[in-house]
Coordinates of C-alpha atoms in Angstrom, one line a residue:
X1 CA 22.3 -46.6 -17.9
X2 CA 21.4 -47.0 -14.4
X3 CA 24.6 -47.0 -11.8
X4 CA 26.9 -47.2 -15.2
X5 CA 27.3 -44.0 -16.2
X6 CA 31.0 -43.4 -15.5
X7 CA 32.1 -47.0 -17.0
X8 CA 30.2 -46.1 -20.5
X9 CA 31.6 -43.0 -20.4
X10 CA 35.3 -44.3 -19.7
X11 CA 34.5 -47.3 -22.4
X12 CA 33.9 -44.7 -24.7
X13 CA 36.6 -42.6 -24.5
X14 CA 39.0 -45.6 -24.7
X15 CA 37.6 -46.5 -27.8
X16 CA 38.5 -43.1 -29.1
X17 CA 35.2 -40.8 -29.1
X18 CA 33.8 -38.7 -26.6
X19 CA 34.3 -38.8 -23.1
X20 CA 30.8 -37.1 -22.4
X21 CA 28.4 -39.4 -23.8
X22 CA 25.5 -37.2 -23.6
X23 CA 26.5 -34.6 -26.1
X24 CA 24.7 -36.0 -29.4
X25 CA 27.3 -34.5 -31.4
X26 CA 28.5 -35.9 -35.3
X27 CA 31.8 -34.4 -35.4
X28 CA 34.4 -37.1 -37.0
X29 CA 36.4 -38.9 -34.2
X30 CA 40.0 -37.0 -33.8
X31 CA 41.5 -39.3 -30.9
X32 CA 42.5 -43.0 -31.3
X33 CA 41.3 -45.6 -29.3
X34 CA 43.3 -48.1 -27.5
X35 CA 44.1 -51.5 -29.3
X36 CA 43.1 -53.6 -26.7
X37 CA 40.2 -53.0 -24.0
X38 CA 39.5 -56.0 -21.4
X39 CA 36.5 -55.3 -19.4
X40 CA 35.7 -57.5 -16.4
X41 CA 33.6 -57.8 -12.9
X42 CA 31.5 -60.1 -11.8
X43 CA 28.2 -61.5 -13.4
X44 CA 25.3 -59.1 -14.0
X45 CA 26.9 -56.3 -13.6
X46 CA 25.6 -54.5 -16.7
X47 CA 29.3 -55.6 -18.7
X48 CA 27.9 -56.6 -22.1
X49 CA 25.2 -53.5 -22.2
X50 CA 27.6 -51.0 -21.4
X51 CA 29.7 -52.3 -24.2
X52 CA 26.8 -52.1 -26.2
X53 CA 25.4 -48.4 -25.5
X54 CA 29.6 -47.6 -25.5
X55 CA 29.8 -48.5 -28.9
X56 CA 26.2 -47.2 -30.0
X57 CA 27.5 -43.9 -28.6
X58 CA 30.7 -44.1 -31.0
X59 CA 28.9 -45.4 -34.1
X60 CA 26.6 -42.3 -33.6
X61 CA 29.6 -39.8 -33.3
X62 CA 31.4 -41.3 -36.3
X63 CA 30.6 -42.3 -39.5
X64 CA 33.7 -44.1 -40.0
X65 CA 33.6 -46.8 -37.1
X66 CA 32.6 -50.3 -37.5
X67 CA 31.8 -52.4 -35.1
X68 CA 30.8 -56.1 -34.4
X69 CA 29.6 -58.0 -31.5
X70 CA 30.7 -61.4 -30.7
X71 CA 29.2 -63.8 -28.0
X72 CA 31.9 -66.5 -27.7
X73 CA 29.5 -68.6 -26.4
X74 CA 28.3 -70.0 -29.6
X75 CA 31.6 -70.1 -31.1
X76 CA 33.4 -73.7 -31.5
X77 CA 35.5 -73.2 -34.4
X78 CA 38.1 -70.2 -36.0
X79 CA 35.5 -69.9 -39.3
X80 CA 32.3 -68.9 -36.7
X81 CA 34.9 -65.6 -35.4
X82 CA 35.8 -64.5 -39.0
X83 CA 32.0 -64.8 -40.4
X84 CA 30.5 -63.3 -37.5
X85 CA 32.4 -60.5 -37.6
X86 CA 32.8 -59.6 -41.3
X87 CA 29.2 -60.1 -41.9
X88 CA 28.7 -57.2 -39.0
X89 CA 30.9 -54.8 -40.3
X90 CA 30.0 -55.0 -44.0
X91 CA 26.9 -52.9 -44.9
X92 CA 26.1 -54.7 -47.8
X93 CA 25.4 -58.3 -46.2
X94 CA 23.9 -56.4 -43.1
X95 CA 21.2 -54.7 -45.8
X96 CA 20.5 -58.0 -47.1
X97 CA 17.2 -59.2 -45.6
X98 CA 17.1 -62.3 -43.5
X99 CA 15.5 -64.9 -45.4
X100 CA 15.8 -68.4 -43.5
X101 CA 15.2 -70.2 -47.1
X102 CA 17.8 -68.3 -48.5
X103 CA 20.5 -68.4 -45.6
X104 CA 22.3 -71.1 -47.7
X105 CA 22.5 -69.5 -50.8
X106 CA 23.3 -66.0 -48.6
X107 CA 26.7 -67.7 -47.5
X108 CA 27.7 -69.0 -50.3
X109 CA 27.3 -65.5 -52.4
X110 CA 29.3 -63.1 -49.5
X111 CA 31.8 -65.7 -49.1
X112 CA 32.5 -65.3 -45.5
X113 CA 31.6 -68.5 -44.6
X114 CA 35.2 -70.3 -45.0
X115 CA 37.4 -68.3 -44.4
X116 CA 41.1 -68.8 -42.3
X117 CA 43.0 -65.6 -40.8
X118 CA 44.9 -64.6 -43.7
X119 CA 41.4 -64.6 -45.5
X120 CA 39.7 -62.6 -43.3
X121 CA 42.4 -59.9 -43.1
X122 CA 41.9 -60.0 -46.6
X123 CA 38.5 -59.5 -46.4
X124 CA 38.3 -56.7 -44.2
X125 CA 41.0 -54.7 -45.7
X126 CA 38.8 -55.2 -49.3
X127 CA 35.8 -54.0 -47.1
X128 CA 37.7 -51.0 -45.5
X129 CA 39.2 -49.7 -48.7
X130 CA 36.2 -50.0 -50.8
X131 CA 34.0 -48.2 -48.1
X132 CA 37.0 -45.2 -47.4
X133 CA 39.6 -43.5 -49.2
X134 CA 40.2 -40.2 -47.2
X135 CA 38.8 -40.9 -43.8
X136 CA 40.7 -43.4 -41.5
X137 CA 38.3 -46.5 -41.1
X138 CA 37.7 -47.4 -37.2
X139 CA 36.6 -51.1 -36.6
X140 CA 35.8 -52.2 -32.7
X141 CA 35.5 -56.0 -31.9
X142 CA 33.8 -57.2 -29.3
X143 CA 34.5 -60.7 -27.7
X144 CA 31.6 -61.2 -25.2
X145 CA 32.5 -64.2 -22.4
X146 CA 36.0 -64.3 -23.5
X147 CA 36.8 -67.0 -21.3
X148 CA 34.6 -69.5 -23.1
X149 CA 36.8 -68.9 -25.9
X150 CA 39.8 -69.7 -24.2
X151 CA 38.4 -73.1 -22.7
X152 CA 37.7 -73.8 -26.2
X153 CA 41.4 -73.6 -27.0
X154 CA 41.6 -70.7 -29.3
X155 CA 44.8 -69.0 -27.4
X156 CA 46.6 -68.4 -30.5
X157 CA 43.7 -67.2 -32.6
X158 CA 43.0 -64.7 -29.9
X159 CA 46.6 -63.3 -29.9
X160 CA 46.4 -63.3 -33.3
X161 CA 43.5 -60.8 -33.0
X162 CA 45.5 -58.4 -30.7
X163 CA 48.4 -57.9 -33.1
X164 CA 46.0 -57.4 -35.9
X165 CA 47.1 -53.6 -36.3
X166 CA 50.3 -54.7 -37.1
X167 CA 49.3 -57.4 -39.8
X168 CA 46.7 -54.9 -41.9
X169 CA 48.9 -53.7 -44.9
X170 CA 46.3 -50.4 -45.1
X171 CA 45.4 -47.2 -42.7
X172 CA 43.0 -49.0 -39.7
X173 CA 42.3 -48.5 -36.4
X174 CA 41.5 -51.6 -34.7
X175 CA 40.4 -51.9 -31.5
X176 CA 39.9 -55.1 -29.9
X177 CA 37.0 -55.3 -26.7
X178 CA 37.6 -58.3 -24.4
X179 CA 34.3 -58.7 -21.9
X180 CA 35.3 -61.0 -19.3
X181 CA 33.5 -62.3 -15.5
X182 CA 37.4 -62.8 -14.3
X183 CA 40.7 -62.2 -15.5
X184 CA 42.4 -65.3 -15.6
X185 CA 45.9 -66.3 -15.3
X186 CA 46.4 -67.8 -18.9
X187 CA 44.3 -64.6 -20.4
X188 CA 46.4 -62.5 -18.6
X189 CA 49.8 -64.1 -19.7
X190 CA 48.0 -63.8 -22.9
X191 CA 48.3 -60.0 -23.0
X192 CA 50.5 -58.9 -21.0
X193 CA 52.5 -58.1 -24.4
X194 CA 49.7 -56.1 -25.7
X195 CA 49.7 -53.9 -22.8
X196 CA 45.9 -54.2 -22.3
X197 CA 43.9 -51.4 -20.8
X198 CA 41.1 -52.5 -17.8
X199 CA 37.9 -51.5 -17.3
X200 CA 36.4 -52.9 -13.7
X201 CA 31.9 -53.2 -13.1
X202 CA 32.2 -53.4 -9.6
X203 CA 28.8 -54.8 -8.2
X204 CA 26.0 -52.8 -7.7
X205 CA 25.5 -50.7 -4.3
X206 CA 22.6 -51.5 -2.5
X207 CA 20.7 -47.6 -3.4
X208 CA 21.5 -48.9 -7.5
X209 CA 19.8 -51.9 -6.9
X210 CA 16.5 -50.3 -5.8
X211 CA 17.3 -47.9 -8.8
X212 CA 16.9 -50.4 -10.9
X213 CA 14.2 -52.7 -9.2
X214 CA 11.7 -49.3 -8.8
X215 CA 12.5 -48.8 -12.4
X216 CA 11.7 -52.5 -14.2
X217 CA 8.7 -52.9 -11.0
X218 CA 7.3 -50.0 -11.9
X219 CA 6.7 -48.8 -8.2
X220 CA 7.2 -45.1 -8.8
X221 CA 4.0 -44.5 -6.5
X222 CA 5.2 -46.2 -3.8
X223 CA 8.7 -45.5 -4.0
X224 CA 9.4 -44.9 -0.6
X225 CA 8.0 -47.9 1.1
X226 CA 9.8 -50.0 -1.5
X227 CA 13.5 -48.6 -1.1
X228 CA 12.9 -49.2 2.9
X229 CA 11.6 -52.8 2.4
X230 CA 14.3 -53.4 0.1
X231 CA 17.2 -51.9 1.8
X232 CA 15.4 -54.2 5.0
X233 CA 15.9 -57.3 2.5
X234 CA 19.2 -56.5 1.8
X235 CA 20.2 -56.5 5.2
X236 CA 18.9 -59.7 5.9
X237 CA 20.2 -61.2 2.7
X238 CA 23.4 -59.8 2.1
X239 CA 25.3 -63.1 1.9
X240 CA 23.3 -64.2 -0.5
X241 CA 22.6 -61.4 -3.3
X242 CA 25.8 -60.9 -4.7
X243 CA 24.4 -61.6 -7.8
X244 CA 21.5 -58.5 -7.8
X245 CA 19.8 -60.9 -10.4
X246 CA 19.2 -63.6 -7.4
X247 CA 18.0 -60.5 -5.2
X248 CA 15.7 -59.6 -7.8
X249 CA 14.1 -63.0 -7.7
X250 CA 13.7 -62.9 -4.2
X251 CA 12.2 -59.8 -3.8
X252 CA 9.8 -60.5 -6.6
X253 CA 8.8 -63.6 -4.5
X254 CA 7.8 -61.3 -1.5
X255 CA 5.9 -58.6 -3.8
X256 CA 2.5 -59.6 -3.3
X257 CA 3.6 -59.2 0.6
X258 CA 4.6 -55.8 -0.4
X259 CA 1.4 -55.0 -2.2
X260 CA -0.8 -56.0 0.5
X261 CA 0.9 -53.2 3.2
X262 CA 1.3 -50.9 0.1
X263 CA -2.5 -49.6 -0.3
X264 CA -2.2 -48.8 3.6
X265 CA 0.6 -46.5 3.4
X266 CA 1.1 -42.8 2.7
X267 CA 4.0 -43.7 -0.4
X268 CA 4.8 -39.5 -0.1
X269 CA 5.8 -39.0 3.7
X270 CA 8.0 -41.2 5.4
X271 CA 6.9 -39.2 8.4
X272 CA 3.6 -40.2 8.8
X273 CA 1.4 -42.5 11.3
X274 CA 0.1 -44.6 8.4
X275 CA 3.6 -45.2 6.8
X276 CA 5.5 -46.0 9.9
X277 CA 2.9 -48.9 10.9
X278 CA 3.0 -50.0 7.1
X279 CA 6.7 -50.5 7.5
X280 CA 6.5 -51.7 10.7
X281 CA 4.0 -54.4 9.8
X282 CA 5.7 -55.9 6.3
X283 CA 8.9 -55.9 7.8
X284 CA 7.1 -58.2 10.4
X285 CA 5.8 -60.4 8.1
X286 CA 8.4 -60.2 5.7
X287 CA 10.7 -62.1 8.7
X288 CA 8.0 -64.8 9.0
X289 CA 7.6 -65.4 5.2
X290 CA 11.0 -65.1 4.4
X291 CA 11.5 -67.6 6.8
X292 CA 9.0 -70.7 5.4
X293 CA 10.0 -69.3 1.7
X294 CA 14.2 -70.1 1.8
X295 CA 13.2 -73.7 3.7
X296 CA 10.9 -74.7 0.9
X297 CA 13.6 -73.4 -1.6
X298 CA 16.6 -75.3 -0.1
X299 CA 14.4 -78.0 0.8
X300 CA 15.0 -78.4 4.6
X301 CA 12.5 -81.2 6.3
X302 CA 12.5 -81.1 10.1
X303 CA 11.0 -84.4 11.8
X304 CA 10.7 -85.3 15.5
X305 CA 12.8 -88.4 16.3
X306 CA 10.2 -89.3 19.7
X307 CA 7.6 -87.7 21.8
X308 CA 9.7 -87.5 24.7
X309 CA 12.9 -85.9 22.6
X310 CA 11.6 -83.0 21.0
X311 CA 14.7 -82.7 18.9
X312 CA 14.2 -81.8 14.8
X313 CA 16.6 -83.1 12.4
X314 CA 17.6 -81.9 9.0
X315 CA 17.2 -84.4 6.7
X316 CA 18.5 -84.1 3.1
X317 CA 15.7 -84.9 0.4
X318 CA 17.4 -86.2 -2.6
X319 CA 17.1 -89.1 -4.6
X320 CA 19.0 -92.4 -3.3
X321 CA 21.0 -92.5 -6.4
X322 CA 22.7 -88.5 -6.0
X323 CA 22.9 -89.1 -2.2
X324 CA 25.2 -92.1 -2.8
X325 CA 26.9 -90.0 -5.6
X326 CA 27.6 -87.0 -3.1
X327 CA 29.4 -90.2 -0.9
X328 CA 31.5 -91.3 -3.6
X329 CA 32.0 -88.2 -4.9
X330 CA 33.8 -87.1 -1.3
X331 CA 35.3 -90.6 -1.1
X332 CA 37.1 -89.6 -4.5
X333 CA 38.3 -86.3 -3.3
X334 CA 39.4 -87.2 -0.3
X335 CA 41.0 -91.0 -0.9
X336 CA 44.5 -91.3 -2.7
X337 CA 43.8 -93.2 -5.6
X338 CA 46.3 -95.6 -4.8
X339 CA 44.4 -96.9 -1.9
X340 CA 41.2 -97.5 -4.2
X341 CA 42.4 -101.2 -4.6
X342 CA 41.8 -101.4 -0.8
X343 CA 38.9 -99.5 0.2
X344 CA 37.0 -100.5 -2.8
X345 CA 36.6 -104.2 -3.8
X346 CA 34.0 -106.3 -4.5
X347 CA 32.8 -109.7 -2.9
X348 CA 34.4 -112.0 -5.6
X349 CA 37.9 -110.1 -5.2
X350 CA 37.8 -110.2 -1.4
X351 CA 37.4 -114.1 -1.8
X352 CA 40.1 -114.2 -4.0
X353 CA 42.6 -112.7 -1.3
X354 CA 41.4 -114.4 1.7
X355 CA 42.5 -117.5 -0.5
X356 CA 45.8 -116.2 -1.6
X357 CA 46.1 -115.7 1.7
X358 CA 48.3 -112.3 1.4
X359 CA 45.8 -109.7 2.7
X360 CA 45.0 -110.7 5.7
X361 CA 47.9 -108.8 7.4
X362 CA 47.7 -105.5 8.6
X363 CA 49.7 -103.5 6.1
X364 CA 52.4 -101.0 7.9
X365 CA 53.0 -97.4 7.8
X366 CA 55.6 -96.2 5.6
X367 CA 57.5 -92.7 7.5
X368 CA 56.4 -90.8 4.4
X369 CA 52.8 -92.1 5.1
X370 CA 53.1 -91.3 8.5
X371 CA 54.2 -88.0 8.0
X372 CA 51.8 -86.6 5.7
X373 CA 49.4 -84.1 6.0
X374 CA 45.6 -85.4 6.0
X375 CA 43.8 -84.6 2.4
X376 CA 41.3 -83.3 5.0
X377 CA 43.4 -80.4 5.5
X378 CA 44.5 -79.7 2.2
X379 CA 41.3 -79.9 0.2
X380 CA 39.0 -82.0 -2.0
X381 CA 41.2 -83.2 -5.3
X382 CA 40.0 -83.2 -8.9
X383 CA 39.1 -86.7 -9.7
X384 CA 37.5 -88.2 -12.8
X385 CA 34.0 -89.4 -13.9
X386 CA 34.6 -92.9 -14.3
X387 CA 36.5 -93.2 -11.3
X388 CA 33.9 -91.7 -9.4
X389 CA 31.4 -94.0 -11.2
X390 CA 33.8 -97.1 -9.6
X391 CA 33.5 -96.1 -6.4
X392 CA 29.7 -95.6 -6.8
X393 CA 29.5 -99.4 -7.7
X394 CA 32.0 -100.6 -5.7
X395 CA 30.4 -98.9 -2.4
X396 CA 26.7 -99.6 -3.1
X397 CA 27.2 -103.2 -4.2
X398 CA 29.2 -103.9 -0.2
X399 CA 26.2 -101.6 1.3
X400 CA 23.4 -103.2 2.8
X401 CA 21.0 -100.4 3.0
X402 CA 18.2 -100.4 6.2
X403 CA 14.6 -101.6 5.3
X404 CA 13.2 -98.5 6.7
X405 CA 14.3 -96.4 3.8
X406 CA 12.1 -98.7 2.0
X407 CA 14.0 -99.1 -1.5
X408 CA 13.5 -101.2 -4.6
X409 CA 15.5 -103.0 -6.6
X410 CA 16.2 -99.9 -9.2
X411 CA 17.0 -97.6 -6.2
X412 CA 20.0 -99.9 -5.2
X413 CA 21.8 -101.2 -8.5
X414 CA 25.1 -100.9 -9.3
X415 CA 24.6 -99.7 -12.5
X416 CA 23.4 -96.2 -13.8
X417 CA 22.3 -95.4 -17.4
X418 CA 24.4 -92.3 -18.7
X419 CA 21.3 -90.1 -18.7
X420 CA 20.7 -90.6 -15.4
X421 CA 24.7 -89.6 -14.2
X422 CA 24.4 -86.6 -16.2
X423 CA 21.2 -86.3 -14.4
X424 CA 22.5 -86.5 -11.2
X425 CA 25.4 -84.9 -12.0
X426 CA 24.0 -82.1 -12.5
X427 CA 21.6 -81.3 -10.1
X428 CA 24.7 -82.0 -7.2
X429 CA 26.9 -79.4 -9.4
X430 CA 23.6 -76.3 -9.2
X431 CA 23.6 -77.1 -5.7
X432 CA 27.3 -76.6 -5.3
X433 CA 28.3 -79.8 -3.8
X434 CA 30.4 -80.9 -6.9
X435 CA 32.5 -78.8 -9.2
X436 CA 33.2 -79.2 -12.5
X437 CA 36.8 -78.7 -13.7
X438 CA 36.5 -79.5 -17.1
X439 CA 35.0 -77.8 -19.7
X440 CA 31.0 -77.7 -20.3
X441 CA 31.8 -79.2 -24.1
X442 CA 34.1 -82.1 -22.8
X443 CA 32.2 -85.4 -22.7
X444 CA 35.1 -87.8 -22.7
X445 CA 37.6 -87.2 -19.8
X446 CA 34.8 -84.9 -17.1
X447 CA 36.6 -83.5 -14.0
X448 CA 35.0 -82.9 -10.9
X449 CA 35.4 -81.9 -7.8
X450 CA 33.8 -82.4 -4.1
X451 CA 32.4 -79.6 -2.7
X452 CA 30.6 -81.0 0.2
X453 CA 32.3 -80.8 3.6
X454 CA 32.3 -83.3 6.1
X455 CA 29.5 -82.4 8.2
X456 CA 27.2 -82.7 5.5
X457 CA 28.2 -85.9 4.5
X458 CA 28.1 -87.5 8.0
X459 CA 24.4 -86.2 8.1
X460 CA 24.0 -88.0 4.5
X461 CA 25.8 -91.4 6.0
X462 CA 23.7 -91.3 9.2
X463 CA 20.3 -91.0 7.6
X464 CA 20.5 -93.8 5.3
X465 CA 23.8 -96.0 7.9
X466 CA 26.3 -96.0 5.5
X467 CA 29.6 -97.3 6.9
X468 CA 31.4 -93.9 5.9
X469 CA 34.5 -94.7 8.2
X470 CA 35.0 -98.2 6.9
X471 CA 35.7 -96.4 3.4
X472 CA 37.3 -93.3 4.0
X473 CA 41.3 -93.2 4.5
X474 CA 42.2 -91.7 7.2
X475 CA 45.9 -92.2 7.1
X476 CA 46.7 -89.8 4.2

């Protein structure tokens, strides 16, 4: 694999076969691999196909290893683990065709389909000892996104797989592959008794990248011209291609640019007339393209305020309903929730206290109040769905919004049907100004989290004159 040589040829050795993954060799397997193998960097770096050419490499040089591949991501319950990976390691029900109008009766007949742990150690060791009776069987699991699993609240089920050697009452070598974007501090609690062995995918270096990109493009012919354009675009870009996937989509936005100086250049000698002027000339226009490309992607509109101030101003084209979400959403974060009963109220409630008559006093600092640090400084805190939903109501029904903005009656109500939170939601959460806390499969108690700083939303208050200091506490 491109740039991954050394971490398939490390995976492989921990999982007990050859270090040198080119030899083709079908000796037996002398050395044991290590129970437990968490391998972890950040996202796209080539983790889960590494694992997968690591253990293609191992099957190849050993007859007696097994191996199954698990994407946690479509696990939500204990049975899904157990048939997943039984049905991967037994040869007969992976010889079985895949009929879709006989899936039913398929898991019915193999009997993997209900199954708890005690069943599928059971299972496996009647799989292993029918299979091999001189040769020590080898079994590797693979939990791809390991963290989803985790989320999903299957800590003991996991440790329960790391101590597996110890429950098999026959001659196995299990080896347990844990592919993860981050190691967390509950996963790595989690194993710290299993004494865990690491395998890091650091990201890509900028002459891998091109590696890979003149590979998949195709642009062998002009090989030349394309590493110096692309090593130009990851100058410009570095703080935003982290992810070499988003750098890929970038560049592949600019390729007809590319083609256009391509047919002009010599692709063979850097040192020539013709590809010095080529390079010259896209870089040129690669700046001016670039440029009007990332404004139409982040959707930046600039408008002159008057003829006699030339001054443009960023306004932020969402819909009313997310802007005002993105408003409550830092009002949540950055309010105690204590103080919601006086920031937020509606008309009928503020009537009711100016007739009890008890409100109308300034209320006094406390010393605690007094001496406490700003939430400003401390950060944005997590804060529910429905109390973010409360302060969406309670804000838009006490603001009067300017005719210019030209709104209808839909834009402005106080109430929002659930598709259309989700909606919004989720479109403020992909543009990373809200976070969510909670888990992708939780529907019922959603935490979130403001992302936005201040700046932005001042820009958001003063294009459509919302009252933002009128709302936000500044005591606390």
């Amino acid at each position: 694999m491109l740039g991954r040589d050394a971490q398939v040829a490390e995976l492989v050795a921990l999982m007990g076969g050859d270090a040198d993954v080119e030899t083709g060799t079908t000796e037996p397997m002398t050395s044991v691999g290590y129970p437990v193998i968490v391998v972890h960097g950040y996202n796209s770096t080539g983790k889960s196909s590494s694992v997968r050419r690591a253990l293609d490499v191992v099957k190849t040089a050993s007859h007696a290893t097994y191996t199954a591949f698990v994407d946690c991501t479509t696990i939500y319950n204990r049975r899904q683990v157990f048939t997943d990976v039984l049905r991967q390691i037994d040869p007969l029900a992976r010889s079985q065709p895949d009929d879709p109008l006989l899936g039913p009766t398929k898991q019915s007949s193999d009997g993997y389909h209900n199954l708890n742990l005690l069943g599928f150690v059971q299972c496996l060791c009647k799989i292993m000892t029918g299979l091999h009776t001189a040769n020590v069987p080898n079994v590797l699991v693979v939990l791809d996104n390991v963290d989803q699993f985790l989320t999903r609240g299957f800590h003991d089920l996991l440790r329960s797989l790391c101590r597996l050697n110890n429950e098999l009452n026959m001659k196995m070598r299990f080896s347990l592959v844990l592919i993860t974007r981050g190691i967390s501090l509950p996963l790595e609690r989690l194993l710290l008794p299993f004494v865990p062995v690491h395998v890091h995918f650091p990201l890509y270096t900028q002459d891998e990248i091109s590696d890979i990109l003149v590979d998949q493009l195709k642009l062998w012919e002009h090989e030349r011209l394309f590493r110096a354009w692309t090593k130009y675009l990851h100058q410009m870009l570095e703080h935003d291609c982290h992810d070499w996937v988003e750098f890929r989509y970038m560049v592949i936005q600019l390729l007809p640019l590319f083609y256009e100086h391509a047919s002009t250049a010599d692709g063979y000698d850097p040192t020539s007339d013709n590809f010095k002027a080529a390079h010259k000339a896209l870089v040129h226009q690669t700046q001016l393209r670039a440029k009007s490309l990332f404004q139409h992607l982040y959707h930046r509109n600039t408008s002159i305020e008057s003829h006699t101030e030339a001054v443009a101003v960023e306004r932020v084209n969402l819909p009313f309903g997310c802007l005002m979400l993105v408003l409550a959403s830092y009002l949540s974060s950055f309010n105690p929730q204590e103080t919601d009963a006086v920031y937020f109220t509606t008309a009928r409630s503020t009537k009711k206290r100016r007739n009890g008559g008890g409100s109308a006093k300034a209320r006094k600092m406390t010393k605690k109040q007094a001496e406490a640090i700003p939430q400003q400084l401390i950060g944005p805190k997590v804060f529910s769905l429905q109390r973010l939903l409360a302060i969406y109501s309670s804000i838009l029904e006490e603001y009067d919004p300017p005719a210019m903005l030209g709104l209808e009656a839909d834009d402005i109500s106080t109430t929002l049907s659930r598709s259309d939170v989700f909606n919004h939601v989720n479109v403020l959460v992909r543009m990373r100004l809200l976070q969510r806390i909670s888990a992708l499969d939780e529907l019922d108690d959603i935490k979130l989290r403001c992302l936005a700083d201040h700046e932005f939303v001042e820009r958001i208050a003063r294009q459509i004159e919302f009252p933002l200091e009128n709302f936000l506490n500044q005591i606390t």
